[in-house]
Amino acid sequence: MKAATWTGVNEVSVEDVPEPTILNDHDVILKIRQSVTCGSDLHLIGGYIPFMRAGDVIGHEFLGEVVEVGKEVRDRKVGDRVVVAPFAACGSCWYCKQELYSLCDNGNANPGITEGLWGQGVGGCFGYSHAMGGYAGSHAELMRVPYADVGTFVVPEGVSDTRALFASDAASTGWMGADLAGTEPGDVVAVWGAGGVGQMAARAAMLLGAEQVVVIDRVPERLTQVRTHVGAEAVDYTTTDVVAELRERTGGRGPDVCIEAVGMEAHAPGTPGIYDQVKQQLRLQTDRPTAVREAITACRKGGTVFTLGVFAAMVDKFPLGAAMNKGLTLRGAQVHAQRYIPELLRRMEADELVTEHLATHVMPLGEAPEGYRMFKEKDDGCVRAVFLP
Amino acid sequence: MDLPGIVHRAGGALLGTLQHVRIPGVGQASVTDDPATSARRWRAVTVLRDQAAVGTPEAPPPPLDRFGDRIEVRLTAAPADRGTELAARFRGTPSEAEIGELRAALREAKQLLEVGEVLRVDPQPHGQRKPTPQGAALEGMTEQAPKEGVL
């Protein structure tokens, strides 16, 4: 079958690969209907997460049709159209019972790597390096999904493929940020990053009752989407002092909730941006935390900063003093998608949550290398490239 | 000289070493014990099952049972609603390889008790594997990963 693979730093290819097979009794095999690029893939492709092997199939945000079921699968059957959580979670361990699915104890077959890096093993994510389980990803014609009763969700008939696709990751991650940051009615919420996750975090904050939601980015097409499709306010950080703007908009308080949806390759104008780029290229820090720093500075006293963007290891010049003295709550997580997908599908069916606009470029799987180029360079206003196997 | 094999083994060894690195910020998982103390530590997983379902020290759950009397096993109720702490250690002084086998066995026992089967990831679809030193090192690392870690 055809699949999009990582073949080297900044190199994506389409190769012929063997078809997947059922390996565990709780598996299903899916025929992939749609699979989409995610900003976190760029960290893998760019070599920032050095646990990729040439030939690895990438992709973790997807929707497909069940074509084969393992003998212990109870709730899925051949023909089901399902959207899938990016993290494989068993549903039986203590973390899954707490709905912290991306922390599943039994979802990562290579626990030694993340235990060594972070002190604890974390869950496994499809198509996201050997540190995160070594699973083949979803940019393929067929894919094996373990723990299928826990991680796959039947899409209601009235919800289109392209809308449901984003329940997999962008919408569930965004919703998780707004939810676990404790967004309450009347809050002011600021979101750094107007990609798919940032837009969905903003929309989630609005649906959770936030009075004012402001999204910060620099890409004109994305800022326009924030205004037109999400209904939130948009600020261009290249022309606006973000912290001053947020202070002015909030009566001098700062946002109650600050959600960072940028990750380890943040851009910044001027000296801070150059500083972080140089340190990262010299391997003196692994991640560029520009947006997190700004969120901590901007956040109101006693507020919450939630990191949705993916970080790998270490950052420099982290304003821990501000965080401590302002009494902030710092929180972050990989997506606990299983916790949110059912509600997201209900809201999608009710047209409360609209995602189709994120799919700015839909193309055959064979064009995945070009899709990732456009996505990385934000060429032609690309927000997300969706692949059709 | 078997260079790919050397790099492959080096990748596995690097994973073990990672826990012993003591650079601030990197060594969260450092083991600062001397090797003899480290080898004698109880290695444990917490299983979300009642103690009666997990087993007894005399009859530990598979695959721990295959170690026979080379290991001692301890079962303790975990606090709150967290299930049972299943711990094991060698009676004598084990080698690094034996400790690795025990880590993997504890993880497998937990999966068998909680899920009913052990997660597999091989064989997986993949494209051409270029014969690079980085690739060989990573393959060594992943081969060793189930037996490594802070457990």
Short mmCIF file of N, CA and C in Angstrom, two decimals, chain B residues 5-148:
data_model
loop_
_atom_site.label_atom_id
_atom_site.label_comp_id
_atom_site.label_asym_id
_atom_site.label_seq_id
_atom_site.Cartn_x
_atom_site.Cartn_y
_atom_site.Cartn_z
N GLY B 5 26.61 -3.26 13.88
CA GLY B 5 26.29 -3.97 15.12
C GLY B 5 26.78 -3.20 16.33
N ILE B 6 27.96 -2.60 16.21
CA ILE B 6 28.51 -1.82 17.32
C ILE B 6 27.61 -0.62 17.62
N VAL B 7 27.20 0.06 16.54
CA VAL B 7 26.34 1.24 16.73
C VAL B 7 25.00 0.82 17.32
N HIS B 8 24.46 -0.30 16.83
CA HIS B 8 23.20 -0.83 17.33
C HIS B 8 23.29 -1.07 18.84
N ARG B 9 24.36 -1.73 19.26
CA ARG B 9 24.52 -2.01 20.69
C ARG B 9 24.76 -0.72 21.47
N ALA B 10 25.45 0.23 20.83
CA ALA B 10 25.70 1.50 21.50
C ALA B 10 24.39 2.24 21.77
N GLY B 11 23.43 2.13 20.84
CA GLY B 11 22.12 2.78 21.03
C GLY B 11 21.43 2.23 22.24
N GLY B 12 21.47 0.91 22.39
CA GLY B 12 20.86 0.29 23.56
C GLY B 12 21.54 0.71 24.84
N ALA B 13 22.87 0.77 24.79
CA ALA B 13 23.63 1.17 25.98
C ALA B 13 23.35 2.62 26.34
N LEU B 14 23.18 3.47 25.31
CA LEU B 14 22.91 4.89 25.55
C LEU B 14 21.63 5.07 26.35
N LEU B 15 20.65 4.23 26.03
CA LEU B 15 19.38 4.33 26.74
C LEU B 15 19.55 4.04 28.22
N GLY B 16 20.38 3.06 28.52
CA GLY B 16 20.65 2.75 29.92
C GLY B 16 21.39 3.88 30.59
N THR B 17 22.32 4.48 29.84
CA THR B 17 23.15 5.54 30.41
C THR B 17 22.34 6.80 30.67
N LEU B 18 21.31 7.01 29.83
CA LEU B 18 20.52 8.24 29.93
C LEU B 18 20.04 8.49 31.35
N GLN B 19 19.68 7.42 32.03
CA GLN B 19 19.18 7.58 33.40
C GLN B 19 20.26 7.98 34.38
N HIS B 20 21.49 7.78 33.98
CA HIS B 20 22.58 8.06 34.92
C HIS B 20 23.23 9.41 34.67
N VAL B 21 22.75 10.09 33.62
CA VAL B 21 23.30 11.41 33.31
C VAL B 21 22.86 12.37 34.40
N ARG B 22 23.79 13.17 34.89
CA ARG B 22 23.43 14.01 36.03
C ARG B 22 23.50 15.49 35.70
N ILE B 23 23.44 15.82 34.40
CA ILE B 23 23.35 17.24 34.04
C ILE B 23 22.00 17.75 34.50
N PRO B 24 21.96 18.90 35.19
CA PRO B 24 20.66 19.39 35.67
C PRO B 24 19.67 19.49 34.51
N GLY B 25 18.50 19.01 34.75
CA GLY B 25 17.48 19.08 33.72
C GLY B 25 17.43 17.86 32.84
N VAL B 26 18.49 17.13 32.76
CA VAL B 26 18.49 15.92 31.93
C VAL B 26 18.32 14.69 32.80
N GLY B 27 18.85 14.77 33.98
CA GLY B 27 18.91 13.55 34.78
C GLY B 27 17.75 13.36 35.73
N GLN B 28 16.54 13.77 35.32
CA GLN B 28 15.41 13.58 36.24
C GLN B 28 15.29 12.14 36.66
N ALA B 29 15.67 11.25 35.75
CA ALA B 29 15.51 9.83 36.05
C ALA B 29 16.81 9.22 36.55
N SER B 30 17.74 10.04 37.00
CA SER B 30 19.05 9.54 37.44
C SER B 30 18.91 8.50 38.54
N VAL B 31 19.79 7.54 38.45
CA VAL B 31 19.90 6.59 39.55
C VAL B 31 21.24 6.89 40.21
N THR B 32 21.22 7.44 41.39
CA THR B 32 22.47 7.84 42.03
C THR B 32 23.00 6.79 42.99
N ASP B 33 22.24 5.71 43.11
CA ASP B 33 22.73 4.63 43.96
C ASP B 33 24.00 4.00 43.39
N ASP B 34 24.79 3.41 44.23
CA ASP B 34 25.88 2.58 43.71
C ASP B 34 25.25 1.32 43.11
N PRO B 35 25.96 0.64 42.19
CA PRO B 35 25.35 -0.49 41.47
C PRO B 35 24.79 -1.58 42.39
N ALA B 36 25.47 -1.85 43.49
CA ALA B 36 24.99 -2.94 44.37
C ALA B 36 23.66 -2.54 45.03
N THR B 37 23.57 -1.30 45.50
CA THR B 37 22.33 -0.84 46.11
C THR B 37 21.21 -0.81 45.07
N SER B 38 21.56 -0.30 43.88
CA SER B 38 20.56 -0.22 42.82
C SER B 38 20.01 -1.60 42.47
N ALA B 39 20.91 -2.55 42.38
CA ALA B 39 20.48 -3.90 41.99
C ALA B 39 19.55 -4.52 43.02
N ARG B 40 19.68 -4.10 44.27
CA ARG B 40 18.86 -4.69 45.35
C ARG B 40 17.52 -3.99 45.53
N ARG B 41 17.32 -2.88 44.85
CA ARG B 41 16.05 -2.16 45.03
C ARG B 41 14.87 -2.97 44.52
N TRP B 42 13.75 -2.80 45.20
CA TRP B 42 12.50 -3.37 44.70
C TRP B 42 12.11 -2.61 43.44
N ARG B 43 11.72 -3.34 42.44
CA ARG B 43 11.20 -2.74 41.20
C ARG B 43 9.72 -3.03 41.15
N ALA B 44 8.93 -1.99 40.91
CA ALA B 44 7.49 -2.16 41.15
C ALA B 44 6.65 -1.50 40.06
N VAL B 45 5.50 -2.11 39.84
CA VAL B 45 4.44 -1.49 39.05
C VAL B 45 3.19 -1.48 39.92
N THR B 46 2.33 -0.50 39.67
CA THR B 46 1.05 -0.48 40.37
C THR B 46 -0.03 -0.94 39.40
N VAL B 47 -0.73 -1.97 39.82
CA VAL B 47 -1.72 -2.62 38.95
C VAL B 47 -3.11 -2.27 39.44
N LEU B 48 -3.97 -1.85 38.57
CA LEU B 48 -5.32 -1.48 38.99
C LEU B 48 -6.21 -2.71 39.10
N ARG B 49 -5.83 -3.58 40.00
CA ARG B 49 -6.62 -4.79 40.31
C ARG B 49 -6.50 -5.03 41.81
N ASP B 50 -7.51 -5.72 42.36
CA ASP B 50 -7.42 -6.10 43.76
C ASP B 50 -6.26 -7.08 43.97
N GLN B 51 -5.76 -7.05 45.19
CA GLN B 51 -4.60 -7.89 45.50
C GLN B 51 -4.90 -9.37 45.21
N ALA B 52 -6.09 -9.80 45.51
CA ALA B 52 -6.44 -11.21 45.31
C ALA B 52 -6.35 -11.59 43.83
N ALA B 53 -6.63 -10.65 42.95
CA ALA B 53 -6.58 -10.95 41.52
C ALA B 53 -5.16 -10.92 40.98
N VAL B 54 -4.27 -10.26 41.72
CA VAL B 54 -2.88 -10.13 41.24
C VAL B 54 -2.07 -11.37 41.56
N GLY B 55 -2.28 -11.96 42.73
CA GLY B 55 -1.54 -13.16 43.09
C GLY B 55 -1.04 -13.09 44.51
N THR B 56 -0.02 -13.91 44.78
CA THR B 56 0.60 -13.92 46.10
C THR B 56 2.11 -13.91 45.90
N PRO B 57 2.88 -13.61 46.96
CA PRO B 57 4.34 -13.67 46.81
C PRO B 57 4.82 -15.06 46.40
N GLU B 58 4.10 -16.07 46.83
CA GLU B 58 4.51 -17.43 46.49
C GLU B 58 4.06 -17.81 45.07
N ALA B 59 2.97 -17.22 44.64
CA ALA B 59 2.45 -17.52 43.30
C ALA B 59 2.23 -16.20 42.55
N PRO B 60 3.33 -15.57 42.10
CA PRO B 60 3.19 -14.28 41.41
C PRO B 60 2.55 -14.46 40.03
N PRO B 61 2.02 -13.38 39.49
CA PRO B 61 1.36 -13.50 38.18
C PRO B 61 2.37 -13.71 37.07
N PRO B 62 1.97 -14.36 35.99
CA PRO B 62 2.86 -14.51 34.85
C PRO B 62 3.16 -13.15 34.22
N PRO B 63 4.32 -12.96 33.65
CA PRO B 63 5.40 -13.92 33.48
C PRO B 63 6.40 -13.90 34.63
N LEU B 64 6.07 -13.25 35.76
CA LEU B 64 7.02 -13.22 36.88
C LEU B 64 7.27 -14.63 37.43
N ASP B 65 6.28 -15.50 37.27
CA ASP B 65 6.41 -16.84 37.84
C ASP B 65 7.59 -17.61 37.25
N ARG B 66 8.01 -17.21 36.05
CA ARG B 66 9.10 -17.97 35.42
C ARG B 66 10.45 -17.72 36.09
N PHE B 67 10.55 -16.69 36.91
CA PHE B 67 11.81 -16.42 37.62
C PHE B 67 12.00 -17.37 38.80
N GLY B 68 10.91 -18.05 39.21
CA GLY B 68 11.01 -19.01 40.30
C GLY B 68 11.56 -18.37 41.57
N ASP B 69 12.43 -19.09 42.26
CA ASP B 69 12.94 -18.57 43.53
C ASP B 69 14.15 -17.66 43.35
N ARG B 70 14.43 -17.26 42.10
CA ARG B 70 15.51 -16.27 41.90
C ARG B 70 15.07 -14.89 42.36
N ILE B 71 13.78 -14.67 42.45
CA ILE B 71 13.30 -13.35 42.88
C ILE B 71 12.41 -13.49 44.11
N GLU B 72 12.32 -12.41 44.87
CA GLU B 72 11.28 -12.33 45.90
C GLU B 72 10.24 -11.32 45.43
N VAL B 73 9.00 -11.57 45.79
CA VAL B 73 7.88 -10.76 45.31
C VAL B 73 7.12 -10.21 46.50
N ARG B 74 6.68 -8.95 46.37
CA ARG B 74 5.93 -8.30 47.44
C ARG B 74 4.66 -7.70 46.84
N LEU B 75 3.54 -7.92 47.48
CA LEU B 75 2.28 -7.31 47.04
C LEU B 75 1.73 -6.45 48.16
N THR B 76 1.39 -5.21 47.83
CA THR B 76 0.88 -4.27 48.82
C THR B 76 -0.31 -3.53 48.24
N ALA B 77 -1.30 -3.30 49.07
CA ALA B 77 -2.43 -2.48 48.59
C ALA B 77 -1.93 -1.06 48.35
N ALA B 78 -2.22 -0.52 47.18
CA ALA B 78 -1.80 0.86 46.87
C ALA B 78 -2.76 1.83 47.56
N PRO B 79 -2.29 3.04 47.85
CA PRO B 79 -3.18 3.99 48.51
C PRO B 79 -4.37 4.38 47.65
N ALA B 80 -5.41 4.83 48.34
CA ALA B 80 -6.63 5.29 47.68
C ALA B 80 -7.15 4.20 46.74
N ASP B 81 -7.46 4.59 45.52
CA ASP B 81 -8.11 3.64 44.61
C ASP B 81 -7.15 3.15 43.54
N ARG B 82 -5.89 3.04 43.89
CA ARG B 82 -4.90 2.79 42.85
C ARG B 82 -4.57 1.31 42.65
N GLY B 83 -5.19 0.42 43.33
CA GLY B 83 -4.98 -1.01 43.09
C GLY B 83 -3.91 -1.63 43.97
N THR B 84 -3.02 -2.37 43.36
CA THR B 84 -2.03 -3.16 44.10
C THR B 84 -0.62 -2.86 43.60
N GLU B 85 0.29 -2.64 44.54
CA GLU B 85 1.70 -2.47 44.17
C GLU B 85 2.33 -3.85 44.07
N LEU B 86 2.82 -4.16 42.89
CA LEU B 86 3.46 -5.44 42.63
C LEU B 86 4.95 -5.18 42.48
N ALA B 87 5.73 -5.69 43.43
CA ALA B 87 7.18 -5.41 43.45
C ALA B 87 7.97 -6.71 43.44
N ALA B 88 9.15 -6.62 42.86
CA ALA B 88 10.01 -7.81 42.82
C ALA B 88 11.47 -7.38 42.84
N ARG B 89 12.33 -8.26 43.36
CA ARG B 89 13.78 -8.04 43.28
C ARG B 89 14.48 -9.38 43.33
N PHE B 90 15.71 -9.38 42.84
CA PHE B 90 16.49 -10.62 42.84
C PHE B 90 17.02 -10.90 44.24
N ARG B 91 17.12 -12.18 44.54
CA ARG B 91 17.67 -12.55 45.85
C ARG B 91 19.19 -12.34 45.88
N GLY B 92 19.85 -12.66 44.78
CA GLY B 92 21.30 -12.46 44.71
C GLY B 92 21.60 -11.12 44.07
N THR B 93 22.82 -10.96 43.58
CA THR B 93 23.18 -9.74 42.86
C THR B 93 23.01 -9.98 41.38
N PRO B 94 22.04 -9.33 40.78
CA PRO B 94 21.74 -9.62 39.38
C PRO B 94 22.64 -8.83 38.44
N SER B 95 22.68 -9.29 37.20
CA SER B 95 23.37 -8.55 36.15
C SER B 95 22.40 -7.49 35.60
N GLU B 96 22.94 -6.56 34.82
CA GLU B 96 22.08 -5.55 34.17
C GLU B 96 21.04 -6.23 33.28
N ALA B 97 21.48 -7.29 32.59
CA ALA B 97 20.56 -8.00 31.70
C ALA B 97 19.41 -8.62 32.49
N GLU B 98 19.72 -9.19 33.65
CA GLU B 98 18.65 -9.79 34.47
C GLU B 98 17.68 -8.72 34.97
N ILE B 99 18.22 -7.56 35.36
CA ILE B 99 17.34 -6.47 35.80
C ILE B 99 16.42 -6.05 34.66
N GLY B 100 16.99 -5.99 33.45
CA GLY B 100 16.18 -5.65 32.28
C GLY B 100 15.05 -6.65 32.08
N GLU B 101 15.35 -7.92 32.23
CA GLU B 101 14.32 -8.95 32.07
C GLU B 101 13.22 -8.79 33.12
N LEU B 102 13.63 -8.40 34.32
CA LEU B 102 12.64 -8.23 35.39
C LEU B 102 11.74 -7.02 35.10
N ARG B 103 12.35 -5.92 34.62
CA ARG B 103 11.54 -4.74 34.25
C ARG B 103 10.48 -5.13 33.21
N ALA B 104 10.94 -5.80 32.16
CA ALA B 104 10.01 -6.18 31.09
C ALA B 104 8.92 -7.11 31.64
N ALA B 105 9.29 -8.03 32.52
CA ALA B 105 8.32 -8.98 33.06
C ALA B 105 7.28 -8.26 33.93
N LEU B 106 7.72 -7.30 34.72
CA LEU B 106 6.76 -6.54 35.54
C LEU B 106 5.77 -5.79 34.66
N ARG B 107 6.29 -5.17 33.61
CA ARG B 107 5.39 -4.43 32.71
C ARG B 107 4.41 -5.37 32.02
N GLU B 108 4.91 -6.54 31.63
CA GLU B 108 4.01 -7.50 30.97
C GLU B 108 2.97 -8.02 31.94
N ALA B 109 3.37 -8.28 33.17
CA ALA B 109 2.41 -8.76 34.17
C ALA B 109 1.29 -7.73 34.36
N LYS B 110 1.66 -6.47 34.46
CA LYS B 110 0.66 -5.41 34.61
C LYS B 110 -0.30 -5.38 33.43
N GLN B 111 0.24 -5.50 32.22
CA GLN B 111 -0.64 -5.47 31.05
C GLN B 111 -1.57 -6.68 31.01
N LEU B 112 -1.02 -7.85 31.35
CA LEU B 112 -1.87 -9.04 31.35
C LEU B 112 -3.00 -8.91 32.36
N LEU B 113 -2.69 -8.34 33.52
CA LEU B 113 -3.71 -8.20 34.56
C LEU B 113 -4.73 -7.12 34.22
N GLU B 114 -4.27 -6.03 33.64
CA GLU B 114 -5.19 -4.91 33.39
C GLU B 114 -5.93 -5.04 32.05
N VAL B 115 -5.23 -5.53 31.05
CA VAL B 115 -5.80 -5.53 29.69
C VAL B 115 -6.11 -6.95 29.20
N GLY B 116 -5.33 -7.90 29.66
CA GLY B 116 -5.54 -9.28 29.21
C GLY B 116 -4.58 -9.72 28.12
N GLU B 117 -3.78 -8.81 27.61
CA GLU B 117 -2.78 -9.17 26.60
C GLU B 117 -1.66 -8.14 26.62
N VAL B 118 -0.54 -8.53 26.02
CA VAL B 118 0.63 -7.64 25.97
C VAL B 118 0.65 -6.93 24.62
N LEU B 119 0.76 -5.61 24.69
CA LEU B 119 0.75 -4.80 23.48
C LEU B 119 1.92 -5.16 22.57
N ARG B 120 1.61 -5.31 21.28
CA ARG B 120 2.66 -5.59 20.31
C ARG B 120 2.74 -4.44 19.30
N VAL B 121 3.92 -4.16 18.83
CA VAL B 121 4.05 -3.15 17.77
C VAL B 121 4.79 -3.68 16.55
N ASP B 122 5.29 -4.87 16.62
CA ASP B 122 5.99 -5.45 15.47
C ASP B 122 5.26 -6.68 14.97
N PRO B 123 5.17 -6.86 13.64
CA PRO B 123 5.73 -6.00 12.60
C PRO B 123 4.79 -4.84 12.26
N GLN B 124 5.39 -3.73 11.91
CA GLN B 124 4.63 -2.53 11.53
C GLN B 124 4.94 -2.20 10.08
N PRO B 125 3.98 -1.60 9.37
CA PRO B 125 4.32 -1.12 8.02
C PRO B 125 5.39 -0.04 8.10
N HIS B 126 6.35 -0.12 7.25
CA HIS B 126 7.33 0.97 7.16
C HIS B 126 7.97 0.94 5.78
N GLY B 127 8.56 2.06 5.41
CA GLY B 127 9.23 2.15 4.13
C GLY B 127 10.67 1.68 4.27
N GLN B 128 11.48 2.11 3.31
CA GLN B 128 12.87 1.65 3.28
C GLN B 128 13.64 2.17 4.48
N ARG B 129 14.33 1.27 5.16
CA ARG B 129 15.18 1.64 6.29
C ARG B 129 16.58 1.93 5.78
N LYS B 130 16.95 3.19 5.74
CA LYS B 130 18.31 3.51 5.28
C LYS B 130 19.33 3.00 6.31
N PRO B 131 20.42 2.43 5.86
CA PRO B 131 21.43 1.92 6.81
C PRO B 131 22.32 3.05 7.33
N THR B 132 21.77 3.88 8.19
CA THR B 132 22.55 5.00 8.75
C THR B 132 22.97 4.69 10.18
N PRO B 133 24.04 5.30 10.66
CA PRO B 133 24.44 5.09 12.06
C PRO B 133 23.34 5.50 13.05
N GLN B 134 22.67 6.64 12.75
CA GLN B 134 21.59 7.08 13.65
C GLN B 134 20.47 6.05 13.70
N GLY B 135 20.16 5.49 12.52
CA GLY B 135 19.10 4.49 12.46
C GLY B 135 19.47 3.24 13.24
N ALA B 136 20.71 2.80 13.08
CA ALA B 136 21.16 1.61 13.81
C ALA B 136 21.12 1.84 15.31
N ALA B 137 21.53 3.04 15.73
CA ALA B 137 21.51 3.36 17.16
C ALA B 137 20.08 3.37 17.69
N LEU B 138 19.16 3.94 16.91
CA LEU B 138 17.77 4.00 17.35
C LEU B 138 17.17 2.60 17.42
N GLU B 139 17.52 1.76 16.47
CA GLU B 139 17.00 0.39 16.52
C GLU B 139 17.51 -0.34 17.76
N GLY B 140 18.77 -0.10 18.10
CA GLY B 140 19.30 -0.69 19.33
C GLY B 140 18.56 -0.18 20.54
N MET B 141 18.22 1.11 20.50
CA MET B 141 17.52 1.74 21.61
C MET B 141 16.11 1.15 21.77
N THR B 142 15.40 1.03 20.66
CA THR B 142 14.02 0.53 20.75
C THR B 142 14.00 -0.95 21.13
N GLU B 143 15.00 -1.69 20.67
CA GLU B 143 15.07 -3.11 21.05
C GLU B 143 15.23 -3.24 22.56
N GLN B 144 15.97 -2.32 23.13
CA GLN B 144 16.28 -2.39 24.56
C GLN B 144 15.19 -1.71 25.41
N ALA B 145 14.36 -0.86 24.76
CA ALA B 145 13.43 0.01 25.51
C ALA B 145 12.49 -0.73 26.47
N PRO B 146 11.94 -1.88 26.09
CA PRO B 146 11.05 -2.56 27.05
C PRO B 146 11.76 -3.01 28.32
N LYS B 147 13.10 -3.16 28.23
CA LYS B 147 13.86 -3.64 29.39
C LYS B 147 14.55 -2.50 30.13
N GLU B 148 14.39 -1.28 29.63
CA GLU B 148 15.08 -0.14 30.24
C GLU B 148 14.09 0.77 30.96
#
